[in-house]
Amino acid sequence: MEEVRQVKQRILSGIQPTGVFTLGNYMGAITNWEQMQEDYDCAYFIADLHSLTVRQEPAQLRKHTMEAFALLLACGIDPERSLVFVQSHVHTHAEMSWILNCSALMGELGRMTQFKDKSAKHADNINAGLFTYPVLMAGDILLYQADYVPVGADQKQHLEFTRDLAERFNHFYGNVFKVPDGYFPKAGARVMSLQDPTSKMSKSDPNPNAYISILDDRNVIINKFKRAVTDSETEIVYREGKDGINNLITIYSVMTGKSFAEIEKEFEGKGYGVFKLAVGEAVADKLQPIRDEFNRLIADKKYIEETMAVGAERAYKISRRTLDKAKKKVGLLMP
Ligand code: ATP
Ligand code: LTN
């Protein structure tokens, strides 16, 4: 009897090499990426071109890119099962971005909240790349005909833009791109800063107490949670207005698999100090094997470089098909 082969749907996502990943990146994106490898055809990459939109020290960027790649592998992204590569190693991304730039509108790009936030943060360097950042991102996604894009909540607007751009392009030039859907985690889509629970945890925050880096030592992790900003009440319940505690409950829930109700029960009548320690320990336990694996991988530069090269070659082959199709459709004379 002939076996019916089910073609898997494609997942694609990227992360910038702007520093060591935080618990926010891990909960909002990478845990999902790891789990999705089971059921989907996955592609994950280090978005180094995107990171150039904020001034980077060149030697640091090279170091961070190697580290980010090793971190993905350490978090369980398996290069045998998934396509893993560095964005700038695959030149189709920059080329696709130019063609898409010519279909993107100034008005829609000007409405992007990330552009507004980053322009305010880096007022001395509001470069054109920061403005067209979502176009490069749309190209990353559309080149691979991705079905789903797993990202944190902060990227929702960029995904909406990608869908609009794909539909517009397909409308003018004929069907080239699959229109992708976002994929957001149920819990952990927006992990908040430990120092200001009304703003998101970010790896480029100048205050290291605001975030947990996934390579932080056990003691550092526990101390950061002990210092986490909460409120002046005593009750451990998930409730509107208790941003700090809500954030800690969410983190503890994702780390342990316990529901919010179970957590509220577990800590009924106990103080914030006890709860913060439990959260710190749960996070430290979860991250320990990742740290060990990272230390092993980062010492093997040759393996990392070889894995990057294999990924880049495969990514090029896949993405070239879409790029060529788009080039033909817009009327570029093919050599
Ligand atoms: P930067 O601080 O340099 O802007 P970042 O920490 O926001 O970086 P990115 O590389 O831009 O991280 O994002 C990588 C992935 O992690 C994206 O899918 C993003 O949505 C997700 N992510 C980032 N921060 C958080 C957060 N606090 N909570 C949940 N998901 C997050
Ligand atoms: N902008 C994303 C990183 C990114 C991305 C992508 C995510 C660049 N290209 C394509 C998903 C798909 C961010 O996380 N800040």
Short mmCIF file of C-alpha atoms and ligand atoms in Angstrom, two decimals:
data_model
loop_
_atom_site.label_atom_id
_atom_site.label_comp_id
_atom_site.label_asym_id
_atom_site.label_seq_id
_atom_site.Cartn_x
_atom_site.Cartn_y
_atom_site.Cartn_z
CA MET A 1 0.00 0.00 0.00
CA GLU A 2 1.34 3.43 -0.88
CA GLU A 3 2.08 5.65 2.07
CA VAL A 4 0.50 9.09 1.95
CA ARG A 5 3.13 11.67 2.84
CA GLN A 6 1.77 14.67 4.65
CA VAL A 7 3.66 17.85 3.76
CA LYS A 8 4.36 19.76 6.95
CA GLN A 9 3.46 23.43 7.27
CA ARG A 10 6.37 25.86 7.48
CA ILE A 11 7.34 27.93 10.50
CA LEU A 12 9.85 30.76 10.35
CA SER A 13 11.18 33.15 12.94
CA GLY A 14 14.23 35.27 13.75
CA ILE A 15 15.99 36.88 16.68
CA GLN A 16 18.45 39.77 16.74
CA PRO A 17 22.01 39.30 18.04
CA THR A 18 21.81 42.39 20.24
CA GLY A 19 22.96 40.63 23.42
CA VAL A 20 22.44 37.44 25.40
CA PHE A 21 18.80 36.31 25.12
CA THR A 22 16.53 37.18 28.02
CA LEU A 23 13.91 35.16 29.78
CA GLY A 24 11.44 37.23 27.69
CA ASN A 25 12.94 36.00 24.42
CA TYR A 26 12.97 32.47 25.80
CA MET A 27 9.36 32.45 27.00
CA GLY A 28 7.91 34.62 24.22
CA ALA A 29 9.67 32.93 21.35
CA ILE A 30 12.31 30.24 21.71
CA THR A 31 10.42 27.68 23.86
CA ASN A 32 7.73 27.68 21.20
CA TRP A 33 10.29 27.33 18.45
CA GLU A 34 11.75 24.31 20.15
CA GLN A 35 8.39 22.61 20.59
CA MET A 36 7.23 23.33 17.06
CA GLN A 37 10.07 21.33 15.55
CA GLU A 38 8.04 18.21 16.23
CA ASP A 39 5.12 19.04 13.98
CA TYR A 40 6.36 21.63 11.51
CA ASP A 41 9.05 22.26 8.97
CA CYS A 42 10.93 24.99 10.87
CA ALA A 43 13.40 27.70 9.87
CA TYR A 44 15.08 29.93 12.47
CA PHE A 45 17.69 32.57 11.93
CA ILE A 46 19.82 35.23 13.59
CA ALA A 47 18.61 38.61 12.30
CA ASP A 48 21.98 40.35 12.18
CA LEU A 49 20.94 42.75 9.40
CA HIS A 50 18.09 43.96 11.58
CA SER A 51 20.44 44.64 14.47
CA LEU A 52 22.37 47.15 12.32
CA THR A 53 19.41 49.52 12.65
CA VAL A 54 20.78 50.39 16.09
CA ARG A 55 24.48 51.31 16.27
CA GLN A 56 26.52 48.19 17.11
CA GLU A 57 30.19 47.91 17.97
CA PRO A 58 31.47 45.66 15.10
CA ALA A 59 33.58 43.25 17.21
CA GLN A 60 30.72 42.91 19.70
CA LEU A 61 28.24 42.19 16.92
CA ARG A 62 30.42 39.37 15.57
CA LYS A 63 30.71 37.92 19.08
CA HIS A 64 26.99 38.26 19.76
CA THR A 65 26.13 36.59 16.46
CA MET A 66 28.26 33.52 17.27
CA GLU A 67 26.77 33.44 20.77
CA ALA A 68 23.20 33.86 19.57
CA PHE A 69 23.62 30.98 17.14
CA ALA A 70 25.11 28.75 19.86
CA LEU A 71 22.29 29.79 22.20
CA LEU A 72 19.63 28.71 19.73
CA LEU A 73 21.24 25.28 19.53
CA ALA A 74 21.63 25.18 23.32
CA CYS A 75 17.90 25.93 23.68
CA GLY A 76 17.13 22.78 21.71
CA ILE A 77 16.90 24.04 18.14
CA ASP A 78 18.24 21.02 16.28
CA PRO A 79 20.08 21.78 13.02
CA GLU A 80 19.36 18.24 11.80
CA ARG A 81 15.62 18.82 12.02
CA SER A 82 15.34 22.57 11.43
CA LEU A 83 16.93 25.05 9.11
CA VAL A 84 19.16 27.35 11.21
CA PHE A 85 21.16 30.18 9.65
CA VAL A 86 22.48 33.72 9.87
CA GLN A 87 20.45 36.25 7.86
CA SER A 88 23.41 38.10 6.29
CA HIS A 89 24.87 34.81 5.01
CA VAL A 90 21.91 34.52 2.64
CA HIS A 91 21.90 37.47 0.25
CA THR A 92 18.35 36.85 -1.02
CA HIS A 93 17.05 38.62 2.12
CA ALA A 94 18.61 41.99 1.26
CA GLU A 95 17.53 41.65 -2.38
CA MET A 96 13.94 40.76 -1.50
CA SER A 97 13.82 43.68 0.86
CA TRP A 98 14.60 46.14 -1.96
CA ILE A 99 11.82 44.82 -4.18
CA LEU A 100 9.34 44.92 -1.30
CA ASN A 101 10.47 48.42 -0.31
CA CYS A 102 9.01 49.56 -3.61
CA SER A 103 5.56 48.28 -2.57
CA ALA A 104 5.70 49.50 1.05
CA LEU A 105 4.09 52.83 1.89
CA MET A 106 5.68 55.60 3.94
CA GLY A 107 2.42 56.09 5.85
CA GLU A 108 2.10 52.52 7.08
CA LEU A 109 5.80 52.34 8.08
CA GLY A 110 5.48 55.62 9.98
CA ARG A 111 2.69 54.10 12.11
CA MET A 112 4.84 51.24 13.46
CA THR A 113 5.15 51.54 17.23
CA GLN A 114 8.58 49.90 17.26
CA PHE A 115 9.83 52.61 14.87
CA LYS A 116 8.39 55.32 17.12
CA ASP A 117 9.84 53.70 20.28
CA LYS A 118 13.28 53.12 18.81
CA SER A 119 13.40 56.62 17.26
CA ALA A 120 12.68 58.09 20.68
CA LYS A 121 15.35 55.87 22.30
CA HIS A 122 18.00 56.56 19.66
CA ALA A 123 17.15 60.13 18.71
CA ASP A 124 20.70 60.71 17.45
CA ASN A 125 20.45 57.89 14.90
CA ILE A 126 17.01 57.71 13.28
CA ASN A 127 18.34 55.98 10.19
CA ALA A 128 16.41 54.82 7.12
CA GLY A 129 17.01 51.18 8.11
CA LEU A 130 15.07 51.71 11.33
CA PHE A 131 12.18 52.97 9.22
CA THR A 132 12.23 50.09 6.70
CA TYR A 133 12.98 47.43 9.36
CA PRO A 134 9.52 45.82 8.89
CA VAL A 135 10.12 45.48 5.12
CA LEU A 136 13.29 43.45 5.67
CA MET A 137 11.33 41.36 8.17
CA ALA A 138 8.48 40.84 5.68
CA GLY A 139 11.03 39.65 3.12
CA ASP A 140 12.51 37.16 5.62
CA ILE A 141 9.08 35.63 6.09
CA LEU A 142 7.75 35.75 2.53
CA LEU A 143 10.90 34.28 0.94
CA TYR A 144 10.23 30.99 2.72
CA GLN A 145 6.46 30.91 2.10
CA ALA A 146 5.97 30.54 5.86
CA ASP A 147 2.55 29.48 7.17
CA TYR A 148 3.13 30.63 10.77
CA VAL A 149 5.51 33.06 12.45
CA PRO A 150 5.96 32.44 16.19
CA VAL A 151 6.89 35.72 17.91
CA GLY A 152 6.15 37.69 21.06
CA ALA A 153 3.29 40.19 21.20
CA ASP A 154 5.59 43.12 20.38
CA GLN A 155 5.92 41.86 16.79
CA LYS A 156 2.16 41.66 16.08
CA GLN A 157 2.06 44.92 14.16
CA HIS A 158 5.00 43.88 11.96
CA LEU A 159 3.15 40.70 11.07
CA GLU A 160 0.01 42.58 10.14
CA PHE A 161 2.17 44.75 7.92
CA THR A 162 3.74 41.63 6.32
CA ARG A 163 0.29 40.26 5.52
CA ASP A 164 -0.85 43.58 4.00
CA LEU A 165 2.31 43.85 1.93
CA ALA A 166 2.04 40.26 0.66
CA GLU A 167 -1.59 40.79 -0.33
CA ARG A 168 -0.78 44.05 -2.09
CA PHE A 169 2.11 42.51 -4.01
CA ASN A 170 0.05 39.45 -5.00
CA HIS A 171 -2.76 41.77 -6.13
CA PHE A 172 -0.52 43.85 -8.41
CA TYR A 173 1.81 41.20 -9.76
CA GLY A 174 0.06 37.85 -9.38
CA ASN A 175 0.31 35.18 -6.75
CA VAL A 176 3.86 34.99 -5.43
CA PHE A 177 3.64 34.97 -1.64
CA LYS A 178 1.82 32.90 0.92
CA VAL A 179 0.08 35.24 3.39
CA PRO A 180 1.42 34.15 6.81
CA ASP A 181 -0.25 34.05 10.22
CA GLY A 182 1.33 35.09 13.49
CA TYR A 183 1.61 32.57 16.30
CA PHE A 184 1.66 33.91 19.83
CA PRO A 185 2.18 31.94 23.04
CA LYS A 186 -0.81 31.67 25.40
CA ALA A 187 1.33 32.68 28.36
CA GLY A 188 4.60 34.57 28.16
CA ALA A 189 3.93 36.55 24.97
CA ARG A 190 4.95 39.68 26.87
CA VAL A 191 7.26 39.15 29.80
CA MET A 192 7.67 42.39 31.70
CA SER A 193 10.76 44.13 33.10
CA LEU A 194 11.56 43.12 36.70
CA GLN A 195 12.24 46.76 37.55
CA ASP A 196 9.32 48.35 35.71
CA PRO A 197 6.54 45.78 35.23
CA THR A 198 4.64 48.12 32.90
CA SER A 199 7.31 47.88 30.18
CA LYS A 200 8.58 44.78 28.40
CA MET A 201 11.71 42.90 29.42
CA SER A 202 14.35 43.78 26.83
CA LYS A 203 17.92 42.56 26.35
CA SER A 204 19.07 46.06 25.49
CA ASP A 205 17.79 47.56 28.79
CA PRO A 206 20.65 49.55 30.38
CA ASN A 207 19.73 48.19 33.85
CA PRO A 208 20.71 44.47 34.06
CA ASN A 209 18.42 44.01 37.10
CA ALA A 210 15.48 44.59 34.76
CA TYR A 211 16.04 41.36 32.86
CA ILE A 212 17.15 37.77 33.38
CA SER A 213 19.74 36.77 30.84
CA ILE A 214 19.50 33.07 30.07
CA LEU A 215 23.20 32.76 30.91
CA ASP A 216 22.94 34.42 34.34
CA ASP A 217 24.30 32.41 37.30
CA ARG A 218 21.87 30.76 39.66
CA ASN A 219 22.60 33.27 42.45
CA VAL A 220 22.29 36.23 40.12
CA ILE A 221 18.89 34.96 38.93
CA ILE A 222 17.61 34.48 42.48
CA ASN A 223 18.87 37.91 43.55
CA LYS A 224 17.25 39.64 40.58
CA PHE A 225 13.91 38.06 41.49
CA LYS A 226 14.34 39.04 45.15
CA ARG A 227 14.73 42.65 43.98
CA ALA A 228 11.84 42.50 41.51
CA VAL A 229 9.44 45.45 41.83
CA THR A 230 5.96 44.37 43.02
CA ASP A 231 3.35 46.28 45.05
CA SER A 232 2.60 47.16 48.65
CA GLU A 233 -0.02 44.40 49.16
CA THR A 234 0.69 40.88 50.40
CA GLU A 235 -1.62 38.63 48.39
CA ILE A 236 -0.28 36.41 45.59
CA VAL A 237 -3.16 36.57 43.12
CA TYR A 238 -3.36 37.38 39.42
CA ARG A 239 -5.39 40.56 39.31
CA GLU A 240 -5.62 43.77 37.28
CA GLY A 241 -3.24 46.41 38.61
CA LYS A 242 -0.80 43.92 40.17
CA ASP A 243 1.61 44.11 37.23
CA GLY A 244 4.70 42.90 39.09
CA ILE A 245 3.00 39.91 40.73
CA ASN A 246 1.12 39.05 37.51
CA ASN A 247 4.44 38.93 35.70
CA LEU A 248 5.98 36.66 38.35
CA ILE A 249 2.94 34.34 38.32
CA THR A 250 3.16 34.09 34.53
CA ILE A 251 6.87 33.29 34.65
CA TYR A 252 6.38 30.68 37.38
CA SER A 253 3.51 29.12 35.46
CA VAL A 254 5.51 28.76 32.24
CA MET A 255 8.53 27.40 34.12
CA THR A 256 6.60 24.80 36.14
CA GLY A 257 3.58 24.04 33.95
CA LYS A 258 1.27 24.92 36.89
CA SER A 259 -1.94 26.88 36.26
CA PHE A 260 -2.50 30.33 37.80
CA ALA A 261 -5.11 28.83 40.15
CA GLU A 262 -2.69 26.17 41.36
CA ILE A 263 -0.04 28.81 41.98
CA GLU A 264 -2.43 31.06 43.93
CA LYS A 265 -3.34 28.07 46.09
CA GLU A 266 0.29 26.99 46.58
CA PHE A 267 1.25 30.44 47.90
CA GLU A 268 -1.92 31.28 49.82
CA GLY A 269 -0.95 33.00 53.08
CA LYS A 270 2.73 33.08 52.16
CA GLY A 271 4.63 36.33 51.66
CA TYR A 272 6.11 37.85 48.53
CA GLY A 273 9.61 36.87 49.73
CA VAL A 274 8.78 33.15 49.68
CA PHE A 275 7.13 33.44 46.29
CA LYS A 276 9.98 35.42 44.73
CA LEU A 277 12.48 32.82 45.91
CA ALA A 278 10.39 30.01 44.41
CA VAL A 279 10.17 31.84 41.07
CA GLY A 280 13.94 32.46 41.09
CA GLU A 281 14.69 28.82 41.83
CA ALA A 282 12.30 27.53 39.16
CA VAL A 283 13.87 29.80 36.53
CA ALA A 284 17.42 28.91 37.61
CA ASP A 285 16.60 25.17 37.43
CA LYS A 286 15.12 25.50 33.97
CA LEU A 287 18.02 27.53 32.57
CA GLN A 288 20.88 25.49 34.05
CA PRO A 289 21.04 22.81 31.28
CA ILE A 290 20.91 25.53 28.61
CA ARG A 291 23.88 27.28 30.19
CA ASP A 292 25.87 24.02 30.35
CA GLU A 293 25.13 23.21 26.73
CA PHE A 294 25.99 26.74 25.63
CA ASN A 295 29.38 26.55 27.34
CA ARG A 296 30.10 23.28 25.55
CA LEU A 297 29.04 24.62 22.13
CA ILE A 298 30.73 28.01 22.27
CA ALA A 299 34.08 26.28 22.82
CA ASP A 300 33.64 24.48 19.49
CA LYS A 301 33.91 27.32 16.98
CA LYS A 302 34.52 24.97 14.07
CA TYR A 303 31.25 23.13 14.63
CA ILE A 304 29.32 26.39 14.85
CA GLU A 305 30.87 27.74 11.66
CA GLU A 306 30.19 24.52 9.78
CA THR A 307 26.60 24.43 10.96
CA MET A 308 26.14 28.06 9.88
CA ALA A 309 27.54 27.26 6.42
CA VAL A 310 25.24 24.26 5.90
CA GLY A 311 22.24 26.34 7.03
CA ALA A 312 23.12 29.24 4.71
CA GLU A 313 23.38 26.99 1.69
CA ARG A 314 20.04 25.33 2.34
CA ALA A 315 18.36 28.66 3.06
CA TYR A 316 19.70 30.11 -0.17
CA LYS A 317 18.30 27.23 -2.22
CA ILE A 318 14.82 27.60 -0.74
CA SER A 319 14.63 31.39 -0.76
CA ARG A 320 16.03 31.77 -4.27
CA ARG A 321 12.93 30.18 -5.75
CA THR A 322 10.65 32.85 -4.30
CA LEU A 323 13.05 35.67 -5.08
CA ASP A 324 13.34 34.63 -8.74
CA LYS A 325 9.59 34.38 -9.03
CA ALA A 326 9.13 37.88 -7.58
CA LYS A 327 11.84 39.31 -9.84
CA LYS A 328 10.17 37.86 -12.93
CA LYS A 329 6.74 39.08 -11.88
CA VAL A 330 7.84 42.69 -11.38
CA GLY A 331 9.47 42.68 -14.81
CA LEU A 332 13.17 42.38 -14.08
CA LEU A 333 14.97 40.82 -17.03
CA MET A 334 16.34 37.50 -15.85
CA PRO A 335 19.96 36.78 -16.84
P1 ATP B 1 16.06 44.43 21.75
O1 ATP B 1 16.02 44.74 23.21
O2 ATP B 1 17.44 44.45 21.15
O3 ATP B 1 15.05 45.19 20.94
P2 ATP B 1 14.49 42.12 22.24
O4 ATP B 1 14.90 41.58 23.56
O5 ATP B 1 13.23 42.88 22.15
O6 ATP B 1 15.66 42.93 21.61
P3 ATP B 1 14.26 40.65 19.73
O7 ATP B 1 15.48 40.03 19.15
O8 ATP B 1 13.78 41.91 19.11
O9 ATP B 1 14.45 40.86 21.29
O10 ATP B 1 13.09 39.59 19.75
C1 ATP B 1 13.22 38.19 19.64
C2 ATP B 1 11.93 37.49 19.97
O11 ATP B 1 11.66 37.57 21.35
C3 ATP B 1 10.72 38.09 19.26
O12 ATP B 1 9.85 37.05 18.86
C4 ATP B 1 10.07 38.93 20.33
O13 ATP B 1 8.68 39.08 20.12
C5 ATP B 1 10.35 38.10 21.56
N1 ATP B 1 10.40 38.92 22.77
C6 ATP B 1 11.26 39.95 23.01
N2 ATP B 1 11.05 40.46 24.23
C7 ATP B 1 10.02 39.76 24.78
C8 ATP B 1 9.32 39.82 26.02
N3 ATP B 1 9.65 40.69 26.96
N4 ATP B 1 8.33 38.94 26.23
C9 ATP B 1 7.99 38.03 25.32
N5 ATP B 1 8.60 37.92 24.11
C10 ATP B 1 9.60 38.76 23.84
N1 LTN B 2 11.87 41.81 14.31
C1 LTN B 2 11.98 40.54 14.99
C2 LTN B 2 13.14 39.72 14.53
C3 LTN B 2 12.87 39.24 13.17
C4 LTN B 2 11.86 38.30 12.78
C5 LTN B 2 11.97 38.20 11.36
C6 LTN B 2 10.93 37.56 13.48
C7 LTN B 2 13.51 39.66 12.03
N2 LTN B 2 12.98 39.03 10.96
C8 LTN B 2 11.14 37.36 10.66
C9 LTN B 2 10.07 36.73 12.75
C10 LTN B 2 10.19 36.63 11.35
C11 LTN B 2 12.08 40.77 16.47
O1 LTN B 2 11.91 39.86 17.15
N3 LTN B 2 12.33 41.93 16.93
#
